[in-house]
Amino acid sequence: NCFLIENANGRAVLVGGTPGGDGQPQWNLQMISALVDGGMDVQQAIDMPRWTSWPGTDPITIDNPFELRMESRFDDGVIADLKARGHNIRVMGDWQGGGAAQIIVRNPDTGLLIGGSDSRVEGLASGR
């Protein structure tokens, strides 16, 4: 899934997306929130630790027990707190949370484009 966000004047200011089945909307929301609510820059938002609520809607895995998959880069205290609250946590490798995001932020006043590319996979943001 991809996303496009406009400002109040209807100008595109943020576009991005990632492959990954049922993880796509979860990861996109995490990155958008990091940019809009958390004040992160593009690369920080893409590279922050990811979580995934699993299984999704895939008929092959839908009957599997629920687990919250979290990259090991999350703070140990966060993982412990979620476990204490009854969540079934599966800790993944540092960069194994899924996705291959690419995001472009556009300054609506200057037109400056700033891109970021997911460190979980090969890729880059290139300018002109």
PDB file of C-alpha atoms in Angstrom:
ATOM      1  CA  ASN A   1       0.000   0.000   0.000  1.00  0.00           C
ATOM      2  CA  CYS A   2       1.100   3.536  -0.625  1.00  0.00           C
ATOM      3  CA  PHE A   3       0.000   6.802   0.921  1.00  0.00           C
ATOM      4  CA  LEU A   4      -0.227  10.459  -0.076  1.00  0.00           C
ATOM      5  CA  ILE A   5      -0.792  13.216   2.462  1.00  0.00           C
ATOM      6  CA  GLU A   6      -1.775  16.769   1.560  1.00  0.00           C
ATOM      7  CA  ASN A   7      -1.553  19.916   3.659  1.00  0.00           C
ATOM      8  CA  ALA A   8      -4.561  22.158   4.402  1.00  0.00           C
ATOM      9  CA  ASN A   9      -4.087  23.871   1.020  1.00  0.00           C
ATOM     10  CA  GLY A  10      -4.320  20.604  -0.894  1.00  0.00           C
ATOM     11  CA  ARG A  11      -0.604  20.422  -1.712  1.00  0.00           C
ATOM     12  CA  ALA A  12       1.075  17.038  -1.534  1.00  0.00           C
ATOM     13  CA  VAL A  13       3.627  17.022   1.282  1.00  0.00           C
ATOM     14  CA  LEU A  14       4.253  13.343   1.977  1.00  0.00           C
ATOM     15  CA  VAL A  15       4.201  10.238  -0.216  1.00  0.00           C
ATOM     16  CA  GLY A  16       5.484   6.785   0.532  1.00  0.00           C
ATOM     17  CA  GLY A  17       4.794   3.129   0.960  1.00  0.00           C
ATOM     18  CA  THR A  18       6.141  -0.348   1.505  1.00  0.00           C
ATOM     19  CA  PRO A  19       5.465  -3.861   0.247  1.00  0.00           C
ATOM     20  CA  GLY A  20       4.517  -6.488   2.795  1.00  0.00           C
ATOM     21  CA  GLY A  21       0.939  -7.775   2.730  1.00  0.00           C
ATOM     22  CA  ASP A  22      -0.933  -7.209   5.982  1.00  0.00           C
ATOM     23  CA  GLY A  23       2.086  -5.435   7.443  1.00  0.00           C
ATOM     24  CA  GLN A  24       1.815  -2.557   4.946  1.00  0.00           C
ATOM     25  CA  PRO A  25      -0.876  -0.473   6.677  1.00  0.00           C
ATOM     26  CA  GLN A  26       0.670  -1.153  10.092  1.00  0.00           C
ATOM     27  CA  TRP A  27       4.161  -0.027   9.051  1.00  0.00           C
ATOM     28  CA  ASN A  28       2.848   2.918   7.028  1.00  0.00           C
ATOM     29  CA  LEU A  29       0.901   4.147  10.055  1.00  0.00           C
ATOM     30  CA  GLN A  30       3.969   3.799  12.291  1.00  0.00           C
ATOM     31  CA  MET A  31       6.097   5.846   9.883  1.00  0.00           C
ATOM     32  CA  ILE A  32       3.431   8.520   9.301  1.00  0.00           C
ATOM     33  CA  SER A  33       2.947   8.908  13.052  1.00  0.00           C
ATOM     34  CA  ALA A  34       6.717   9.184  13.569  1.00  0.00           C
ATOM     35  CA  LEU A  35       6.866  11.975  10.968  1.00  0.00           C
ATOM     36  CA  VAL A  36       3.696  13.886  11.850  1.00  0.00           C
ATOM     37  CA  ASP A  37       3.367  13.278  15.587  1.00  0.00           C
ATOM     38  CA  GLY A  38       6.930  12.392  16.592  1.00  0.00           C
ATOM     39  CA  GLY A  39       8.827  15.040  14.640  1.00  0.00           C
ATOM     40  CA  MET A  40      11.307  12.544  13.195  1.00  0.00           C
ATOM     41  CA  ASP A  41      13.033  13.179   9.895  1.00  0.00           C
ATOM     42  CA  VAL A  42      12.316  10.880   6.954  1.00  0.00           C
ATOM     43  CA  GLN A  43      15.174   8.448   7.499  1.00  0.00           C
ATOM     44  CA  GLN A  44      14.591   8.235  11.256  1.00  0.00           C
ATOM     45  CA  ALA A  45      10.912   7.425  10.695  1.00  0.00           C
ATOM     46  CA  ILE A  46      11.725   4.690   8.185  1.00  0.00           C
ATOM     47  CA  ASP A  47      14.489   3.137  10.288  1.00  0.00           C
ATOM     48  CA  MET A  48      12.780   3.181  13.694  1.00  0.00           C
ATOM     49  CA  PRO A  49      11.975  -0.255  15.169  1.00  0.00           C
ATOM     50  CA  ARG A  50       8.797  -1.831  13.772  1.00  0.00           C
ATOM     51  CA  TRP A  51       6.089  -4.021  15.218  1.00  0.00           C
ATOM     52  CA  THR A  52       3.510  -6.144  13.424  1.00  0.00           C
ATOM     53  CA  SER A  53       0.260  -7.628  14.667  1.00  0.00           C
ATOM     54  CA  TRP A  54       0.294 -11.184  13.268  1.00  0.00           C
ATOM     55  CA  PRO A  55      -1.363 -13.163  11.766  1.00  0.00           C
ATOM     56  CA  GLY A  56      -3.206 -11.002   9.314  1.00  0.00           C
ATOM     57  CA  THR A  57      -5.780 -12.035   6.745  1.00  0.00           C
ATOM     58  CA  ASP A  58      -3.706 -14.563   4.778  1.00  0.00           C
ATOM     59  CA  PRO A  59      -5.784 -17.776   4.658  1.00  0.00           C
ATOM     60  CA  ILE A  60      -2.631 -19.851   5.200  1.00  0.00           C
ATOM     61  CA  THR A  61      -1.819 -18.241   8.573  1.00  0.00           C
ATOM     62  CA  ILE A  62      -5.097 -16.696   9.762  1.00  0.00           C
ATOM     63  CA  ASP A  63      -5.806 -19.516  12.239  1.00  0.00           C
ATOM     64  CA  ASN A  64      -2.375 -19.282  13.889  1.00  0.00           C
ATOM     65  CA  PRO A  65      -2.211 -17.905  17.442  1.00  0.00           C
ATOM     66  CA  PHE A  66      -1.954 -14.127  17.735  1.00  0.00           C
ATOM     67  CA  GLU A  67       1.469 -12.628  18.367  1.00  0.00           C
ATOM     68  CA  LEU A  68       2.914  -9.163  18.376  1.00  0.00           C
ATOM     69  CA  ARG A  69       6.158  -9.254  16.408  1.00  0.00           C
ATOM     70  CA  MET A  70       8.657  -6.626  17.504  1.00  0.00           C
ATOM     71  CA  GLU A  71      12.154  -5.851  16.312  1.00  0.00           C
ATOM     72  CA  SER A  72      14.764  -6.430  19.015  1.00  0.00           C
ATOM     73  CA  ARG A  73      15.760  -2.748  18.833  1.00  0.00           C
ATOM     74  CA  PHE A  74      12.711  -1.854  20.944  1.00  0.00           C
ATOM     75  CA  ASP A  75      13.597  -0.985  24.529  1.00  0.00           C
ATOM     76  CA  ASP A  76      13.633  -4.100  26.720  1.00  0.00           C
ATOM     77  CA  GLY A  77      11.332  -2.321  29.175  1.00  0.00           C
ATOM     78  CA  VAL A  78       8.677  -1.823  26.491  1.00  0.00           C
ATOM     79  CA  ILE A  79       8.792  -5.502  25.542  1.00  0.00           C
ATOM     80  CA  ALA A  80       8.659  -6.584  29.201  1.00  0.00           C
ATOM     81  CA  ASP A  81       5.718  -4.259  29.906  1.00  0.00           C
ATOM     82  CA  LEU A  82       3.734  -5.622  26.966  1.00  0.00           C
ATOM     83  CA  LYS A  83       4.437  -9.192  28.083  1.00  0.00           C
ATOM     84  CA  ALA A  84       3.304  -8.295  31.621  1.00  0.00           C
ATOM     85  CA  ARG A  85       0.042  -7.003  30.130  1.00  0.00           C
ATOM     86  CA  GLY A  86      -0.570 -10.394  28.545  1.00  0.00           C
ATOM     87  CA  HIS A  87       0.661  -9.824  25.002  1.00  0.00           C
ATOM     88  CA  ASN A  88       2.263 -12.759  23.213  1.00  0.00           C
ATOM     89  CA  ILE A  89       5.500 -11.132  22.007  1.00  0.00           C
ATOM     90  CA  ARG A  90       7.819 -12.581  19.387  1.00  0.00           C
ATOM     91  CA  VAL A  91      11.092 -10.677  19.272  1.00  0.00           C
ATOM     92  CA  MET A  92      12.524 -10.504  15.768  1.00  0.00           C
ATOM     93  CA  GLY A  93      16.077  -9.609  14.717  1.00  0.00           C
ATOM     94  CA  ASP A  94      17.273  -6.005  14.797  1.00  0.00           C
ATOM     95  CA  TRP A  95      16.122  -5.267  11.236  1.00  0.00           C
ATOM     96  CA  GLN A  96      13.664  -8.120  10.573  1.00  0.00           C
ATOM     97  CA  GLY A  97      10.404  -6.275  11.239  1.00  0.00           C
ATOM     98  CA  GLY A  98       9.409  -6.365   7.584  1.00  0.00           C
ATOM     99  CA  GLY A  99       8.806  -3.937   4.776  1.00  0.00           C
ATOM    100  CA  ALA A 100      10.977  -2.016   2.364  1.00  0.00           C
ATOM    101  CA  ALA A 101       9.747   1.556   2.755  1.00  0.00           C
ATOM    102  CA  GLN A 102      10.476   4.537   0.562  1.00  0.00           C
ATOM    103  CA  ILE A 103       9.205   8.003   1.534  1.00  0.00           C
ATOM    104  CA  ILE A 104       9.445  11.473  -0.007  1.00  0.00           C
ATOM    105  CA  VAL A 105       8.630  14.630   1.951  1.00  0.00           C
ATOM    106  CA  ARG A 106       7.934  17.806  -0.044  1.00  0.00           C
ATOM    107  CA  ASN A 107       8.285  21.297   1.392  1.00  0.00           C
ATOM    108  CA  PRO A 108       5.144  23.051   0.071  1.00  0.00           C
ATOM    109  CA  ASP A 109       6.804  26.487   0.195  1.00  0.00           C
ATOM    110  CA  THR A 110      10.077  25.709  -1.578  1.00  0.00           C
ATOM    111  CA  GLY A 111       9.307  22.474  -3.417  1.00  0.00           C
ATOM    112  CA  LEU A 112      12.378  20.870  -1.830  1.00  0.00           C
ATOM    113  CA  LEU A 113      12.102  17.073  -1.854  1.00  0.00           C
ATOM    114  CA  ILE A 114      13.691  14.963   0.885  1.00  0.00           C
ATOM    115  CA  GLY A 115      13.690  11.193   0.464  1.00  0.00           C
ATOM    116  CA  GLY A 116      14.451   8.209   2.615  1.00  0.00           C
ATOM    117  CA  SER A 117      14.985   4.522   1.933  1.00  0.00           C
ATOM    118  CA  ASP A 118      14.567   1.545   4.258  1.00  0.00           C
ATOM    119  CA  SER A 119      17.808   0.227   5.759  1.00  0.00           C
ATOM    120  CA  ARG A 120      16.178  -3.237   6.016  1.00  0.00           C
ATOM    121  CA  VAL A 121      16.720  -3.740   2.278  1.00  0.00           C
ATOM    122  CA  GLU A 122      18.903  -2.451  -0.521  1.00  0.00           C
ATOM    123  CA  GLY A 123      17.763   0.922  -1.802  1.00  0.00           C
ATOM    124  CA  LEU A 124      18.541   4.617  -1.793  1.00  0.00           C
ATOM    125  CA  ALA A 125      17.014   8.039  -2.070  1.00  0.00           C
ATOM    126  CA  SER A 126      18.496   9.920  -5.006  1.00  0.00           C
ATOM    127  CA  GLY A 127      18.201  13.588  -5.946  1.00  0.00           C
ATOM    128  CA  ARG A 128      18.536  15.504  -9.126  1.00  0.00           C
TER     129      ARG A 128
END
